[in-house]
mmCIF file of C-alpha atoms in Angstrom:
data_model
loop_
_atom_site.group_PDB
_atom_site.id
_atom_site.type_symbol
_atom_site.label_atom_id
_atom_site.label_comp_id
_atom_site.label_asym_id
_atom_site.label_seq_id
_atom_site.Cartn_x
_atom_site.Cartn_y
_atom_site.Cartn_z
ATOM 1 C CA MET W 1 0.077 -0.051 0.127
ATOM 2 C CA LYS W 2 1.541 3.414 -0.746
ATOM 3 C CA LEU W 3 1.839 5.917 1.846
ATOM 4 C CA SER W 4 -0.630 8.411 -0.361
ATOM 5 C CA ASP W 5 -3.147 5.560 -0.352
ATOM 6 C CA MET W 6 -3.431 4.789 3.230
ATOM 7 C CA PRO W 7 -6.977 5.363 4.887
ATOM 8 C CA GLU W 8 -7.297 9.154 6.623
ATOM 9 C CA PRO W 9 -7.354 9.355 9.490
ATOM 10 C CA LEU W 10 -5.422 6.825 11.333
ATOM 11 C CA ALA W 11 -5.143 8.988 14.338
ATOM 12 C CA PRO W 12 -6.769 12.054 15.697
ATOM 13 C CA ASP W 13 -3.325 14.004 15.550
ATOM 14 C CA LEU W 14 -0.502 14.259 12.973
ATOM 15 C CA GLY W 15 2.037 13.158 15.609
ATOM 16 C CA ALA W 16 0.211 9.720 16.279
ATOM 17 C CA HIS W 17 -0.486 9.546 12.631
ATOM 18 C CA VAL W 18 3.124 9.316 12.067
ATOM 19 C CA LEU W 19 3.597 6.826 14.483
ATOM 20 C CA ALA W 20 0.976 4.748 12.854
ATOM 21 C CA ARG W 21 2.678 5.306 9.416
ATOM 22 C CA LEU W 22 5.784 4.209 10.802
ATOM 23 C CA ASN W 23 4.394 0.911 12.299
ATOM 24 C CA GLN W 24 2.882 0.142 9.004
ATOM 25 C CA MET W 25 6.042 0.651 7.364
ATOM 26 C CA GLU W 26 7.712 -1.623 9.947
ATOM 27 C CA LEU W 27 10.319 1.221 10.791
ATOM 28 C CA GLU W 28 11.235 2.123 14.153
ATOM 29 C CA PRO W 29 9.971 5.488 15.607
ATOM 30 C CA ILE W 30 13.353 6.977 15.940
ATOM 31 C CA PRO W 31 13.708 10.815 15.431
ATOM 32 C CA ARG W 32 15.256 10.419 12.035
ATOM 33 C CA ASN W 33 12.248 8.466 10.580
ATOM 34 C CA TYR W 34 9.721 10.485 12.550
ATOM 35 C CA GLU W 35 10.998 13.556 10.901
ATOM 36 C CA VAL W 36 10.988 12.296 7.280
ATOM 37 C CA VAL W 37 7.474 10.734 7.553
ATOM 38 C CA TYR W 38 6.228 13.883 9.638
ATOM 39 C CA GLU W 39 7.232 16.175 6.681
ATOM 40 C CA ALA W 40 5.569 13.978 4.079
ATOM 41 C CA LEU W 41 2.195 13.761 5.940
ATOM 42 C CA SER W 42 2.173 17.389 6.909
ATOM 43 C CA GLY W 43 1.716 18.244 3.181
ATOM 44 C CA ALA W 44 4.832 20.447 2.783
ATOM 45 C CA ASN W 45 6.667 18.040 0.439
ATOM 46 C CA PRO W 46 4.365 16.075 -2.205
ATOM 47 C CA ALA W 47 7.635 14.656 -3.782
ATOM 48 C CA LEU W 48 8.665 13.241 -0.672
ATOM 49 C CA VAL W 49 5.333 11.563 -0.336
ATOM 50 C CA ASP W 50 5.881 9.801 -3.876
ATOM 51 C CA ALA W 51 9.530 8.944 -2.899
ATOM 52 C CA ILE W 52 8.381 7.037 0.305
ATOM 53 C CA ALA W 53 5.400 5.247 -1.469
ATOM 54 C CA ALA W 54 7.979 4.074 -4.133
ATOM 55 C CA LEU W 55 9.977 2.235 -1.615
ATOM 56 C CA GLY W 56 7.038 -0.204 -1.171
ATOM 57 C CA PRO W 57 4.923 -1.106 2.126
ATOM 58 C CA ALA W 58 8.135 -2.258 4.004
ATOM 59 C CA PRO W 59 11.328 -0.739 2.616
ATOM 60 C CA GLY W 60 13.981 -1.519 5.472
ATOM 61 C CA GLN W 61 15.957 1.031 7.492
ATOM 62 C CA ASP W 62 19.200 1.120 4.853
ATOM 63 C CA GLU W 63 16.879 1.799 1.897
ATOM 64 C CA PHE W 64 14.669 4.268 3.850
ATOM 65 C CA ASP W 65 17.638 6.360 5.132
ATOM 66 C CA ARG W 66 19.011 6.601 1.348
ATOM 67 C CA MET W 67 15.863 8.056 0.237
ATOM 68 C CA ALA W 68 15.743 10.490 2.915
ATOM 69 C CA ASP W 69 19.363 11.399 2.199
ATOM 70 C CA LEU W 70 18.783 12.023 -1.105
ATOM 71 C CA ARG W 71 15.324 13.691 -0.739
ATOM 72 C CA LEU W 72 16.286 15.782 2.334
ATOM 73 C CA GLY W 73 19.862 15.543 3.165
ATOM 74 C CA ARG W 74 19.024 14.267 6.709
ATOM 75 C CA GLY W 75 19.542 11.100 8.651
ATOM 76 C CA ARG W 76 23.301 10.434 7.086
ATOM 77 C CA GLY W 77 24.865 13.608 8.533
ATOM 78 C CA GLU W 78 23.184 13.159 12.023
ATOM 79 C CA ARG W 79 24.235 9.626 12.101
ATOM 80 C CA MET W 80 27.767 10.813 11.237
ATOM 81 C CA ILE W 81 27.753 13.366 14.041
ATOM 82 C CA GLU W 82 26.266 10.681 16.457
ATOM 83 C CA THR W 83 29.467 8.690 15.525
ATOM 84 C CA ALA W 84 31.765 11.670 15.661
ATOM 85 C CA HIS W 85 30.405 12.478 19.258
ATOM 86 C CA ALA W 86 30.823 8.911 20.366
ATOM 87 C CA ALA W 87 34.358 9.077 19.299
ATOM 88 C CA MET W 88 35.271 12.331 21.008
ATOM 89 C CA SER W 89 33.398 10.862 24.242
ATOM 90 C CA VAL W 90 35.892 7.790 23.659
ATOM 91 C CA LYS W 91 38.853 10.246 23.459
ATOM 92 C CA LEU W 92 38.212 12.395 26.295
ATOM 93 C CA ASP W 93 37.757 9.298 28.161
ATOM 94 C CA GLU W 94 41.070 8.103 27.431
ATOM 95 C CA ILE W 95 42.606 11.777 28.239
ATOM 96 C CA LEU W 96 40.952 11.433 31.384
ATOM 97 C CA GLY W 97 42.130 8.192 32.366
ATOM 98 C CA ILE W 98 45.804 9.183 31.242
ATOM 99 C CA LEU W 99 45.289 12.375 33.665
ATOM 100 C CA LYS W 100 43.985 10.258 36.521
ATOM 101 C CA TYR W 101 47.041 7.827 36.192
ATOM 102 C CA GLU W 102 49.570 10.584 36.296
ATOM 103 C CA ARG W 103 47.953 12.180 39.110
ATOM 104 C CA SER W 104 48.051 8.913 40.973
ATOM 105 C CA SER W 105 51.930 8.681 40.091
ATOM 106 C CA ARG W 106 52.505 12.206 41.276
ATOM 107 C CA GLU W 107 50.511 11.322 44.687
ATOM 108 C CA LYS W 108 52.845 8.252 45.202
ATOM 109 C CA TYR W 109 55.972 10.385 44.272
ATOM 110 C CA GLY W 110 54.752 12.867 46.609
ATOM 111 C CA GLU W 111 54.177 10.357 49.287
ATOM 112 C CA LEU W 112 57.679 9.028 49.029
ATOM 113 C CA LEU W 113 59.338 12.343 49.230
ATOM 114 C CA GLY W 114 57.160 13.055 52.383
ATOM 115 C CA ALA W 115 58.379 9.874 54.185
ATOM 116 C CA THR W 116 61.899 10.272 53.025
ATOM 117 C CA SER W 117 61.736 13.632 54.615
ATOM 118 C CA GLN W 118 60.498 12.519 58.078
ATOM 119 C CA GLY W 119 62.803 9.746 58.069
ATOM 120 C CA LEU W 120 65.410 12.252 57.778
ATOM 121 C CA GLU W 121 64.411 14.558 60.099
ATOM 122 C CA SER W 122 63.667 11.972 62.816
ATOM 123 C CA ARG W 123 67.326 10.467 63.038
ATOM 124 C CA ASN W 124 69.753 11.885 65.204
ATOM 125 C CA ALA W 125 72.621 10.841 63.008
ATOM 126 C CA VAL W 126 72.669 9.964 59.164
ATOM 127 C CA SER W 127 75.209 7.684 58.119
ATOM 128 C CA GLN W 128 76.746 7.644 54.455
ATOM 129 C CA ASP W 129 75.199 4.092 53.938
ATOM 130 C CA PHE W 130 71.774 5.516 54.743
ATOM 131 C CA LEU W 131 72.194 8.771 52.625
ATOM 132 C CA GLN W 132 73.255 6.444 49.680
ATOM 133 C CA LYS W 133 70.220 4.307 50.089
ATOM 134 C CA VAL W 134 68.022 7.364 50.412
ATOM 135 C CA VAL W 135 69.632 8.814 47.208
ATOM 136 C CA SER W 136 69.291 5.540 45.226
ATOM 137 C CA VAL W 137 65.592 5.131 45.999
ATOM 138 C CA MET W 138 64.962 9.025 45.420
ATOM 139 C CA SER W 139 66.884 8.642 42.147
ATOM 140 C CA ASN W 140 64.964 5.516 41.037
ATOM 141 C CA ALA W 141 61.697 7.427 41.974
ATOM 142 C CA THR W 142 62.577 10.491 40.297
ATOM 143 C CA GLY W 143 63.798 8.524 37.079
ATOM 144 C CA THR W 144 60.311 6.730 36.922
ATOM 145 C CA ALA W 145 58.371 9.572 37.561
ATOM 146 C CA LEU W 146 60.167 11.584 34.631
ATOM 147 C CA ASP W 147 59.688 8.459 32.467
ATOM 148 C CA SER W 148 56.037 8.467 33.145
ATOM 149 C CA THR W 149 55.710 12.245 32.538
ATOM 150 C CA ARG W 150 57.561 11.744 29.091
ATOM 151 C CA ARG W 151 55.069 8.980 28.405
ATOM 152 C CA VAL W 152 52.289 10.746 29.240
ATOM 153 C CA THR W 153 53.416 13.979 27.321
ATOM 154 C CA SER W 154 53.737 11.834 24.103
ATOM 155 C CA THR W 155 50.471 10.134 24.492
ATOM 156 C CA MET W 156 48.638 13.360 25.549
ATOM 157 C CA GLN W 157 50.020 14.888 22.351
ATOM 158 C CA ASP W 158 48.884 11.557 20.261
ATOM 159 C CA LYS W 159 45.540 11.855 21.857
ATOM 160 C CA SER W 160 45.199 15.603 21.219
ATOM 161 C CA GLN W 161 45.810 15.009 17.681
ATOM 162 C CA GLU W 162 43.673 12.351 17.456
ATOM 163 C CA LEU W 163 40.842 14.807 19.051
ATOM 164 C CA GLU W 164 41.548 17.609 16.691
ATOM 165 C CA GLU W 165 40.951 15.156 13.831
ATOM 166 C CA VAL W 166 37.684 13.991 15.235
ATOM 167 C CA LYS W 167 36.673 17.362 15.942
ATOM 168 C CA ALA W 168 37.559 18.406 12.413
ATOM 169 C CA GLU W 169 35.197 15.345 10.975
ATOM 170 C CA LEU W 170 32.399 16.689 13.446
ATOM 171 C CA GLU W 171 32.628 20.223 11.870
ATOM 172 C CA GLU W 172 32.653 18.184 8.422
ATOM 173 C CA TYR W 173 29.621 16.302 9.440
ATOM 174 C CA LYS W 174 27.812 19.197 10.975
ATOM 175 C CA LYS W 175 27.921 21.027 7.470
ATOM 176 C CA LEU W 176 26.812 17.847 5.819
ATOM 177 C CA SER W 177 23.848 17.743 8.355
ATOM 178 C CA GLU W 178 22.825 21.105 7.286
ATOM 179 C CA THR W 179 23.413 20.617 3.559
ATOM 180 C CA ASP W 180 20.569 19.230 1.002
ATOM 181 C CA ALA W 181 21.986 16.253 -0.719
ATOM 182 C CA LEU W 182 20.118 16.954 -3.848
ATOM 183 C CA THR W 183 20.955 20.647 -4.774
ATOM 184 C CA GLY W 184 24.091 21.247 -2.457
ATOM 185 C CA LEU W 185 22.189 24.358 -0.896
ATOM 186 C CA ALA W 186 21.655 24.913 2.841
ATOM 187 C CA ASN W 187 18.538 22.481 3.885
ATOM 188 C CA ARG W 188 15.590 23.826 6.220
ATOM 189 C CA ARG W 189 17.416 23.201 9.527
ATOM 190 C CA ALA W 190 20.272 25.664 8.395
ATOM 191 C CA PHE W 191 17.528 27.927 7.004
ATOM 192 C CA ASP W 192 15.651 28.019 10.221
ATOM 193 C CA ARG W 193 18.853 28.679 12.473
ATOM 194 C CA ALA W 194 19.858 31.748 9.912
ATOM 195 C CA MET W 195 16.449 33.118 10.105
ATOM 196 C CA GLN W 196 16.800 33.281 14.086
ATOM 197 C CA GLY W 197 20.093 34.986 13.654
ATOM 198 C CA VAL W 198 18.294 37.861 11.427
ATOM 199 C CA TYR W 199 16.765 39.040 14.705
ATOM 200 C CA ALA W 200 19.832 38.478 16.837
ATOM 201 C CA ASP W 201 21.307 41.397 15.549
ATOM 202 C CA ARG W 202 19.452 44.900 15.491
ATOM 203 C CA ARG W 203 21.398 45.836 12.192
ATOM 204 C CA ASP W 204 20.547 42.449 10.422
ATOM 205 C CA THR W 205 16.816 43.306 11.719
ATOM 206 C CA MET W 206 16.813 46.852 10.301
ATOM 207 C CA PHE W 207 18.461 45.783 6.715
ATOM 208 C CA GLY W 208 17.636 42.176 6.388
ATOM 209 C CA ALA W 209 15.053 40.414 4.422
ATOM 210 C CA LEU W 210 13.408 37.159 3.517
ATOM 211 C CA VAL W 211 13.084 36.095 -0.235
ATOM 212 C CA LEU W 212 10.980 33.096 -0.877
ATOM 213 C CA ALA W 213 10.880 31.499 -4.277
ATOM 214 C CA ASP W 214 8.991 28.673 -5.590
ATOM 215 C CA ILE W 215 9.158 26.693 -9.109
ATOM 216 C CA ASP W 216 5.773 27.411 -11.248
ATOM 217 C CA ARG W 217 3.959 24.291 -12.047
ATOM 218 C CA PHE W 218 6.390 22.001 -11.189
ATOM 219 C CA LYS W 219 4.348 18.934 -10.298
ATOM 220 C CA PRO W 220 3.010 18.601 -13.734
ATOM 221 C CA VAL W 221 6.509 18.507 -14.829
ATOM 222 C CA ASN W 222 7.495 15.767 -12.236
ATOM 223 C CA ASP W 223 4.389 13.953 -13.340
ATOM 224 C CA LYS W 224 4.889 13.984 -17.014
ATOM 225 C CA HIS W 225 8.793 13.580 -17.024
ATOM 226 C CA GLY W 226 9.670 11.812 -13.758
ATOM 227 C CA HIS W 227 11.544 12.566 -10.771
ATOM 228 C CA PRO W 228 15.018 12.379 -12.356
ATOM 229 C CA ILE W 229 14.043 15.030 -14.524
ATOM 230 C CA GLY W 230 12.603 16.925 -11.689
ATOM 231 C CA ASP W 231 15.451 16.412 -9.682
ATOM 232 C CA ARG W 232 17.841 17.846 -12.464
ATOM 233 C CA ILE W 233 15.693 20.959 -12.717
ATOM 234 C CA LEU W 234 16.041 21.518 -9.102
ATOM 235 C CA GLN W 235 20.004 21.323 -9.297
ATOM 236 C CA ILE W 236 20.008 23.652 -12.265
ATOM 237 C CA VAL W 237 17.620 26.245 -10.310
ATOM 238 C CA SER W 238 19.876 25.825 -7.263
ATOM 239 C CA SER W 239 23.155 26.274 -9.448
ATOM 240 C CA ILE W 240 21.553 29.817 -10.400
ATOM 241 C CA LEU W 241 20.805 30.719 -6.750
ATOM 242 C CA LYS W 242 24.182 29.753 -5.690
ATOM 243 C CA ALA W 243 25.541 31.996 -8.360
ATOM 244 C CA ALA W 244 23.825 35.056 -6.588
ATOM 245 C CA MET W 245 24.983 33.972 -3.260
ATOM 246 C CA SER W 246 27.678 36.213 -1.523
ATOM 247 C CA SER W 247 28.562 37.182 2.271
ATOM 248 C CA ASN W 248 25.491 38.568 2.614
ATOM 249 C CA VAL W 249 22.900 36.519 0.475
ATOM 250 C CA GLN W 250 22.260 32.987 1.722
ATOM 251 C CA ALA W 251 19.966 30.662 -0.044
ATOM 252 C CA ALA W 252 18.399 27.273 1.343
ATOM 253 C CA ARG W 253 16.123 24.577 -0.056
ATOM 254 C CA THR W 254 13.259 24.850 2.317
ATOM 255 C CA GLY W 255 10.964 22.396 0.785
ATOM 256 C CA GLY W 256 10.227 20.252 -2.346
ATOM 257 C CA GLU W 257 10.596 23.059 -4.887
ATOM 258 C CA GLU W 258 10.629 26.162 -2.355
ATOM 259 C CA PHE W 259 13.608 28.058 -1.648
ATOM 260 C CA GLY W 260 14.403 30.513 0.982
ATOM 261 C CA ILE W 261 16.958 33.552 0.357
ATOM 262 C CA ILE W 262 18.120 35.376 3.419
ATOM 263 C CA VAL W 263 19.430 38.705 2.819
ATOM 264 C CA THR W 264 21.421 41.248 4.983
ATOM 265 C CA GLY W 265 22.546 44.633 4.565
ATOM 266 C CA MET W 266 20.424 45.689 1.805
ATOM 267 C CA SER W 267 17.608 48.043 1.080
ATOM 268 C CA GLU W 268 14.286 46.757 -0.033
ATOM 269 C CA LYS W 269 14.789 48.097 -3.606
ATOM 270 C CA SER W 270 18.287 46.028 -3.975
ATOM 271 C CA VAL W 271 16.580 42.785 -2.390
ATOM 272 C CA VAL W 272 13.588 43.125 -4.908
ATOM 273 C CA GLU W 273 16.433 44.029 -7.973
ATOM 274 C CA LEU W 274 18.018 40.739 -6.774
ATOM 275 C CA ALA W 275 15.066 38.796 -6.681
ATOM 276 C CA GLU W 276 14.455 39.749 -10.153
ATOM 277 C CA GLU W 277 17.639 39.175 -11.375
ATOM 278 C CA ILE W 278 17.323 35.696 -10.218
ATOM 279 C CA ARG W 279 13.844 35.412 -11.712
ATOM 280 C CA ILE W 280 15.275 36.442 -15.221
ATOM 281 C CA ALA W 281 18.115 34.421 -15.200
ATOM 282 C CA VAL W 282 15.929 31.130 -14.467
ATOM 283 C CA GLU W 283 13.664 32.097 -17.194
ATOM 284 C CA GLN W 284 16.095 32.609 -19.685
ATOM 285 C CA THR W 285 18.077 29.236 -18.744
ATOM 286 C CA PRO W 286 17.266 26.384 -21.450
ATOM 287 C CA PHE W 287 15.935 23.170 -19.711
ATOM 288 C CA VAL W 288 16.761 21.000 -22.701
ATOM 289 C CA ASN W 289 18.012 17.516 -23.083
ATOM 290 C CA ALA W 290 21.453 17.848 -25.041
ATOM 291 C CA ASN W 291 21.100 14.066 -26.254
ATOM 292 C CA THR W 292 17.399 13.919 -27.274
ATOM 293 C CA GLY W 293 16.207 17.528 -27.619
ATOM 294 C CA THR W 294 13.745 17.360 -25.232
ATOM 295 C CA ASP W 295 12.717 20.871 -23.730
ATOM 296 C CA TYR W 296 11.197 20.536 -20.297
ATOM 297 C CA GLY W 297 10.796 24.192 -20.013
ATOM 298 C CA PRO W 298 9.754 26.869 -19.791
ATOM 299 C CA ILE W 299 10.713 26.810 -16.133
ATOM 300 C CA THR W 300 10.122 29.916 -13.998
ATOM 301 C CA LEU W 301 9.962 31.111 -10.289
ATOM 302 C CA SER W 302 7.709 33.119 -8.460
ATOM 303 C CA PHE W 303 8.949 35.449 -5.790
ATOM 304 C CA GLY W 304 8.062 37.040 -2.289
ATOM 305 C CA VAL W 305 9.994 39.532 -0.568
ATOM 306 C CA CYS W 306 9.595 40.841 2.997
ATOM 307 C CA MET W 307 11.882 42.983 4.996
ATOM 308 C CA ALA W 308 12.739 41.818 8.630
ATOM 309 C CA SER W 309 11.934 45.315 10.079
ATOM 310 C CA GLU W 310 8.268 44.683 8.792
ATOM 311 C CA ALA W 311 7.623 41.490 10.717
ATOM 312 C CA LYS W 312 7.845 40.736 14.511
ATOM 313 C CA GLY W 313 10.295 37.809 14.112
ATOM 314 C CA PRO W 314 11.188 34.840 12.341
ATOM 315 C CA ASP W 315 7.480 32.969 11.957
ATOM 316 C CA ASP W 316 6.125 36.425 10.969
ATOM 317 C CA LEU W 317 8.773 37.074 8.416
ATOM 318 C CA TYR W 318 8.176 33.938 6.976
ATOM 319 C CA ARG W 319 4.578 34.206 6.705
ATOM 320 C CA LYS W 320 4.431 37.611 5.177
ATOM 321 C CA ALA W 321 7.113 36.629 2.818
ATOM 322 C CA ASP W 322 4.790 33.517 1.642
ATOM 323 C CA ARG W 323 1.856 35.906 1.330
ATOM 324 C CA ALA W 324 3.969 38.013 -1.241
ATOM 325 C CA LEU W 325 4.991 34.751 -2.889
ATOM 326 C CA TYR W 326 1.215 33.890 -3.351
ATOM 327 C CA ALA W 327 0.723 37.212 -4.513
ATOM 328 C CA SER W 328 2.855 36.619 -7.206
ATOM 329 C CA LYS W 329 1.224 33.229 -7.915
ATOM 330 C CA ASN W 330 -2.011 34.709 -8.020
ATOM 331 C CA ALA W 331 -0.930 37.333 -10.564
ATOM 332 C CA GLY W 332 -0.031 35.181 -13.094
ATOM 333 C CA ARG W 333 3.221 33.379 -11.750
ATOM 334 C CA ASN W 334 6.825 34.235 -12.774
ATOM 335 C CA LYS W 335 6.830 37.574 -10.917
ATOM 336 C CA VAL W 336 8.519 39.228 -7.836
ATOM 337 C CA SER W 337 5.811 40.708 -5.208
ATOM 338 C CA ALA W 338 6.903 42.508 -2.092
ATOM 339 C CA HIS W 339 4.999 42.304 0.866
ATOM 340 C CA SER W 340 5.326 46.244 1.858
ATOM 341 C CA GLN W 341 3.188 46.771 -1.747
ATOM 342 C CA MET W 342 0.445 44.537 -0.627
ATOM 343 C CA GLN W 343 -2.796 46.210 0.963
ATOM 344 C CA ASP W 344 -3.884 44.332 4.279
ATOM 345 C CA GLY W 345 -7.096 42.398 3.880
ATOM 346 C CA THR W 346 -7.346 42.700 0.057
ATOM 347 C CA PHE W 347 -5.651 39.455 -0.811
ATOM 348 C CA THR W 348 -7.001 35.872 -0.409
ATOM 349 C CA LYS W 349 -4.502 32.950 -0.600
ATOM 350 C CA SER W 350 -5.618 30.599 -3.391
ATOM 351 C CA TRP W 351 -4.674 27.280 -2.286
ATOM 352 C CA LYS W 352 -6.364 25.791 -5.349
ATOM 353 C CA LEU W 353 -4.157 27.867 -7.619
ATOM 354 C CA TYR W 354 -1.041 26.911 -5.821
ATOM 355 C CA SER W 355 -1.917 23.152 -5.869
ATOM 356 C CA GLY W 356 -0.977 23.002 -9.701
ATOM 357 C CA ASP W 357 2.327 23.618 -9.073
#
């Protein structure tokens, strides 16, 4: 049974519904599985629903993970991070063990020094033979302590290098976990964190903006030509977005065919001009198979722009940019609309219109 064909509702709330789906697919309700199925059932990513359905009724964890890696860029990075964290814990435990051993050795050496000092103080007369024995004992103890210190120093250097390597891997895995596997853009997790950052700095709030972009009529393209062609179109559009990125322009894939662009340090006029440049670049890009001559175009984007200063926070900013995006869809698609130019109360979101994309 396909995911999209399962009877509705299986449970009164979406969370329980997700758990029921996981049970039907014989998958464990672990966080990464829950996250993928939740996004599919929430309706935010129709292509993900089809991808899960294509796996069959009981896909198995490995196959499910591979699908999630491709569609969302999730799972694999998280598992790598978990592995790196575990490796770091092991290395830190080893370092703590070494330090504890060295502390114990130092304490024993200190006890020997104390006992020797007390022995010397308690004797009225010290013979040469006794002093030679004391010197011999202390020499051996000091030599042992120095050898131990050298070994600890060498081992600590090795462990520190190993820890640095694990830390470097962890940073790479974190980057991977925040990258969309299909397009190479930042994923929704990285986007959400960056959105919070817009309101963490007053300057970013004053001169920041969110641009939402959505590929027009993408679903019919997927239905007609198949997901591999749809994936290639997503990659080409993403490459155009990457070309527009700079230190103050960050692009992310926020959903199936939706992208978010966070801009800082620019006026609304400049942000709208940036969106218009991207719109024209996509419109003028040929989406043609060089081998067969099949034309998959025209491919266009609709945009919604909202300045951060117009919103109360990240959620409100997203909502208002989304409202401007739907204004572009409502006006015929392949347009850029700014929230500041919309009159409150005069626009109604057309879900039927959008469902054709």
